Coordinates of C-alpha atoms and ligand atoms in Angstrom, one line a residue:
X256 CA 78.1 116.5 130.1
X257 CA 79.5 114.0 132.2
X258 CA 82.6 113.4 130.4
X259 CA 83.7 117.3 129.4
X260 CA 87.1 117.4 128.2
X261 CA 88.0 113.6 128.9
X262 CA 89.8 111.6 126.1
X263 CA 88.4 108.2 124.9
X264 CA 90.5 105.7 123.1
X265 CA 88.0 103.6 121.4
X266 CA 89.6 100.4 119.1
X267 CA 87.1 98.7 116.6
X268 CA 85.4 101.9 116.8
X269 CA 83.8 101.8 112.5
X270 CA 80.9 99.4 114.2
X271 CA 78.8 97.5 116.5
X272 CA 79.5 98.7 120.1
X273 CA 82.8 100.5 119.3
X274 CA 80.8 102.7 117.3
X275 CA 77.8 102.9 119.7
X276 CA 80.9 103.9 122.6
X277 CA 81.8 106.7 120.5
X278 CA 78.4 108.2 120.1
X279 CA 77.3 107.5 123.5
X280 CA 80.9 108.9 124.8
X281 CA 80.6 111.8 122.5
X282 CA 77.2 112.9 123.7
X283 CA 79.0 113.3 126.8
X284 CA 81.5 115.8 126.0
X285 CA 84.4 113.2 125.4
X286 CA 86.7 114.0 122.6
X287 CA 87.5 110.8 121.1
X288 CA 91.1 108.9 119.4
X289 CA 89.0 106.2 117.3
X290 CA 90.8 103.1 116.2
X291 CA 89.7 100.6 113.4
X292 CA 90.4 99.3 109.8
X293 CA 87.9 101.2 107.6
X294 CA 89.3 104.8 107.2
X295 CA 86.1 106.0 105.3
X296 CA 83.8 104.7 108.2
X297 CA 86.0 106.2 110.5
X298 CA 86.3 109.6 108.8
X299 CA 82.3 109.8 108.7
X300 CA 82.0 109.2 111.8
X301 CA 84.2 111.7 113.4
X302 CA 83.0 114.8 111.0
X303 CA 79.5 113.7 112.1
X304 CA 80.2 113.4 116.1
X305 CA 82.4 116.4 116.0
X306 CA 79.8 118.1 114.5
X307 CA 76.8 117.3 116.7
X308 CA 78.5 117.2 119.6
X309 CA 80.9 119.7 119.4
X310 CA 83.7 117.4 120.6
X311 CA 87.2 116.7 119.0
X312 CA 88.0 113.8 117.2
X313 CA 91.2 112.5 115.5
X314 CA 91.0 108.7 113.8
X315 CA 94.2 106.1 113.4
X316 CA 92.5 103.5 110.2
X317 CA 94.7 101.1 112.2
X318 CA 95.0 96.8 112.0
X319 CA 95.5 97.0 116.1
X320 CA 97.3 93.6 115.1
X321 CA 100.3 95.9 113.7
X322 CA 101.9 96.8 116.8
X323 CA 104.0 99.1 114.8
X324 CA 101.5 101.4 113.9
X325 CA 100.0 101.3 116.7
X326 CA 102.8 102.4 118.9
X327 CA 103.6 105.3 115.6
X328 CA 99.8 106.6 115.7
X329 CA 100.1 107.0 119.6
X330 CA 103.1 108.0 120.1
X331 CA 102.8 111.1 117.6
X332 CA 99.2 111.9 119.1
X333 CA 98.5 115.7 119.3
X334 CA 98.9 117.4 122.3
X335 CA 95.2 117.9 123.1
X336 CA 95.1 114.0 122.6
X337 CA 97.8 112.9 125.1
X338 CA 95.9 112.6 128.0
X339 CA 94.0 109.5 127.5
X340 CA 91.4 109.3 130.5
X341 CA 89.4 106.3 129.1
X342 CA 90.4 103.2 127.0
X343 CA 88.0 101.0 125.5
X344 CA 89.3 97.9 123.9
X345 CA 86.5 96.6 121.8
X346 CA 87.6 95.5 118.7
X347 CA 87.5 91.7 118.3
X348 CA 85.8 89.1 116.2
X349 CA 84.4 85.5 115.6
X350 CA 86.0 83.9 113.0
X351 CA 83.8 80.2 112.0
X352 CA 82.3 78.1 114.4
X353 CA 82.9 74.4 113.9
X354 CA 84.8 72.0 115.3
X355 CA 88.2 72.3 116.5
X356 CA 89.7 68.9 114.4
X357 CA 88.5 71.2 111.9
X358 CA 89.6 74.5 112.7
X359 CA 91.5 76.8 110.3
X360 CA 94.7 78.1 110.9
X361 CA 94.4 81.7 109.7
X362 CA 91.3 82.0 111.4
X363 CA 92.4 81.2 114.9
X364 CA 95.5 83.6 114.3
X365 CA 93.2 86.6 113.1
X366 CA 91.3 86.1 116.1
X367 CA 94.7 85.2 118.7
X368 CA 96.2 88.1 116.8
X369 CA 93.1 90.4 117.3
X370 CA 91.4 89.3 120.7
X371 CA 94.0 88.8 122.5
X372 CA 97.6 90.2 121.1
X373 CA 95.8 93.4 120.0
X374 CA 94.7 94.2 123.3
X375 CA 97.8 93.4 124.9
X376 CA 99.0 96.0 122.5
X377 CA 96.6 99.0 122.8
X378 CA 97.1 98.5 126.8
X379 CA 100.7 98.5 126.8
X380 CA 100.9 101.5 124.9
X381 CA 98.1 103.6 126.5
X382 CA 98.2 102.0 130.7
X383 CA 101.8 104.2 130.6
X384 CA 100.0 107.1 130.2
X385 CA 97.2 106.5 132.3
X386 CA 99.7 105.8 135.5
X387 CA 101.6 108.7 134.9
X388 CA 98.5 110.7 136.0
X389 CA 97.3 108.7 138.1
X390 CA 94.1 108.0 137.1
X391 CA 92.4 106.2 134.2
X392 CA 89.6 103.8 133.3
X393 CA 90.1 100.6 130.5
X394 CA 87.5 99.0 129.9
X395 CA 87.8 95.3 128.0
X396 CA 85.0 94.1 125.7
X397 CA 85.0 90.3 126.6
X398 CA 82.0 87.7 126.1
X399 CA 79.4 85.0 127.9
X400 CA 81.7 83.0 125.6
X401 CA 84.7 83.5 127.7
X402 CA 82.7 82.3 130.7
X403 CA 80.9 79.5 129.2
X404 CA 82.4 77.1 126.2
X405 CA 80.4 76.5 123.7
X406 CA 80.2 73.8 121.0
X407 CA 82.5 74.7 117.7
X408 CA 83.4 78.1 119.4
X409 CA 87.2 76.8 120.8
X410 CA 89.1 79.5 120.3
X411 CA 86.8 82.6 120.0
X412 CA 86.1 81.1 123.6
X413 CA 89.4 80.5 124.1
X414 CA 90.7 84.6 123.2
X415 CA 87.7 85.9 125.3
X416 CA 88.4 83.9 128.6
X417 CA 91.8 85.6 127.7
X418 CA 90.5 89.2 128.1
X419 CA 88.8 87.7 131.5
X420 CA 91.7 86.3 132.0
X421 CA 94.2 89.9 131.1
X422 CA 90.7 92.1 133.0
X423 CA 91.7 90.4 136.2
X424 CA 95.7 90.6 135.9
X425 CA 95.3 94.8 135.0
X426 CA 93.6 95.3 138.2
X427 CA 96.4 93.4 140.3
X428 CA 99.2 94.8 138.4
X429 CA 97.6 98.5 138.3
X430 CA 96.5 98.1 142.0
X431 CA 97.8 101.4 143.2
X432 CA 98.0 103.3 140.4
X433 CA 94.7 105.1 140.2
X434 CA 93.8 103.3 137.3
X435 CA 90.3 101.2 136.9
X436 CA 89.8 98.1 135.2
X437 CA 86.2 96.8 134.0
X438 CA 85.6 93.4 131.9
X439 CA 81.9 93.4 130.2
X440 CA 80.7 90.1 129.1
X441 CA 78.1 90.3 126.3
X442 CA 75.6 87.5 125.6
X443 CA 74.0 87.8 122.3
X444 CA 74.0 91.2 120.8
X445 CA 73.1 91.9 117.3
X446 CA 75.9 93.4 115.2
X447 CA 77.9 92.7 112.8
X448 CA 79.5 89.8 114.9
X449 CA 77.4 87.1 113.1
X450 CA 78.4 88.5 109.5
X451 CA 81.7 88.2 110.4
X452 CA 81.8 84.9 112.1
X453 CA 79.9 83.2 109.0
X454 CA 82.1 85.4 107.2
X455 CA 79.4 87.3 105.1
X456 CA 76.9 85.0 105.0
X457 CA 73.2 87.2 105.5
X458 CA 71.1 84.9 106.0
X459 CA 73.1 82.8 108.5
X460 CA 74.1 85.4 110.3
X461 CA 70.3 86.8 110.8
X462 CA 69.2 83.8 112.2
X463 CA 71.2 83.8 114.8
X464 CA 69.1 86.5 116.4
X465 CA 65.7 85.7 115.1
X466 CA 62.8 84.8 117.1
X467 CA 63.9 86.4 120.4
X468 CA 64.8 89.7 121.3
X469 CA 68.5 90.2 120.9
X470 CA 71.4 93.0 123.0
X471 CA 72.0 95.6 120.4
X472 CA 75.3 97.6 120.5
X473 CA 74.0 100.8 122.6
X474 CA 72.7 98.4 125.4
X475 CA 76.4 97.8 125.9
X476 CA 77.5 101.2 125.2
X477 CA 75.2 102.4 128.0
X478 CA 77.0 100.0 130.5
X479 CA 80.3 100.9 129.1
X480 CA 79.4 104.9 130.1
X481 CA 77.6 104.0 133.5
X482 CA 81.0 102.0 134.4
X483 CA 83.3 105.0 133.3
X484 CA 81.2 107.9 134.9
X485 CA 81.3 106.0 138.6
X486 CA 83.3 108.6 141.6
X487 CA 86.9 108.1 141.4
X488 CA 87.0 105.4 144.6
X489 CA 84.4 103.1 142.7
X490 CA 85.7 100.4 140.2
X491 CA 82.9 97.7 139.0
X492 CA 85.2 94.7 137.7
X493 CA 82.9 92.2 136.1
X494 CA 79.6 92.6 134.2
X495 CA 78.0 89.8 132.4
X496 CA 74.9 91.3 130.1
X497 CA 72.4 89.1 128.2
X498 CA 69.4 89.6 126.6
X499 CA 66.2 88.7 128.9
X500 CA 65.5 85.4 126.8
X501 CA 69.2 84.2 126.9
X502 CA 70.2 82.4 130.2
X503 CA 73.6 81.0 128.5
X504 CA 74.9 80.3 125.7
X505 CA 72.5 77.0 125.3
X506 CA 69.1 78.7 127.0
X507 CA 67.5 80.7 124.4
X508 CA 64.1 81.4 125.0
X509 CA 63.3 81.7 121.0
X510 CA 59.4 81.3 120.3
Ligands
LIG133 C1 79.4 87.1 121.4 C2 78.4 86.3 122.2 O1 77.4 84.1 122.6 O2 77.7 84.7 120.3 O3 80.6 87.2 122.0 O4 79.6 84.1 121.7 S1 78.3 84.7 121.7

């Protein structure tokens, strides 16, 4: 139990790595605040970790994009919940992929609104806490996509080289205050990602990771716990993770 009485904020938490974080973290001893928009998924989820893992869990089914109630399910936390020791901002999305002449103009706000403004969000609300006790770890979910542009990926590209960007200005800003900052850049992982970005489209979205061997969710869950379970003087900043047959976003070794 590496993580024994810590508290992990996890946003996007009903899926994909959010998900994988909280069962990973949980197996840990980490009582977890789990953020997303599906209550049922959430609610499920925390009766089933609390109950294997014998961890406490409490669940906001929250639009991070609502600053609002974000700041009302935080600020009226429990008392055992206060204490946030870990923050993992995951929750993000793809929204199309085509060309920018041809973009859509609620799709680029979901994903402004999400990626970027709902980070901003969730940090500004939970950092407070963090510096007050001088110590914390937050841990941003960015992307290969925010290192690399892509063709027809603009603005996902564009939001993720924003959570680089944000990474790299927490760890100036916080320098001092006992608090960590780590920015993990996926490749390809298989998720729900795809479905999303082709906006439920199955068959689409499945061959995007057909004929090679894709990340799934836990791969990045596992980094996510190595990073967080480092000694106190020991901050890794940057990890880019791709699958073995992925060199970039253009060098796929698919057979
Ligand atoms: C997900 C990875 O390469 O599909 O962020 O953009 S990629």
């Amino acid at each position: 139990m590496k993580l024994n009485d810590k508290v992990t904020l996890i946003t996007g938490a009903t899926a994909g790595i959010g998900e994988s974080c909280a069962k990973l973290f949980a197996q840990q001893g980490s009582n977890l605040i789990l953020i997303g928009r599906r209550e049922e998924r959430l609610k499920s989820l925390c009766l089933s970790l609390e109950k294997e893992y014998n961890i406490k869990t409490i669940y906001g089914a929250i639009d991070i994009r609502n600053y609002q109630s974000l700041r009302e399910f935080i600020d009226s936390l429990p008392t055992k919940f206060q204490n946030i020791d870990i923050l993992i901002n995951n929750a993000g999305k793809a929204l199309g992929l085509g060309a920018i002449q041809e973009g859509l103009i609620e799709d680029w706000n979901e994903m402004i609104d999400t990626n970027i403004k709902g980070l901003l969000y969730t940090t500004k609300l939970v950092s407070p806490i963090m510096i007050a006790k001088k110590s914390g770890f937050i841990i941003n979910i960015s992307s290969i996509a925010g290192i690399v542009t892509y063709p027809k990926g603009n603005v996902y590209c564009a939001t993720k080289s924003a959570t680089r960007t944000l990474s790299e200005a927490m760890a100036i800003d916080m320098n001092g205050t006992g608090v960590r900052i780590c920015n993990i850049n996926p490749g390809m992982v298989e998720t729900e990602f795809s479905l999303v970005r082709f906006k439920g489209d199955n068959e689409r979205a499945s061959k995007t990771y057909q004929s090679f061997q894709p990340l799934v969710a836990e791969d990045i869950a596992d980094i996510a716990l190595f990073v967080a379970t480092r000694p106190s003087h020991v901050m890794i900043q940057d990890i880019t993770v791709t699958p073995t047959a992925q060199a970039n976003p253009y060098i796929v070794d698919k057979k």
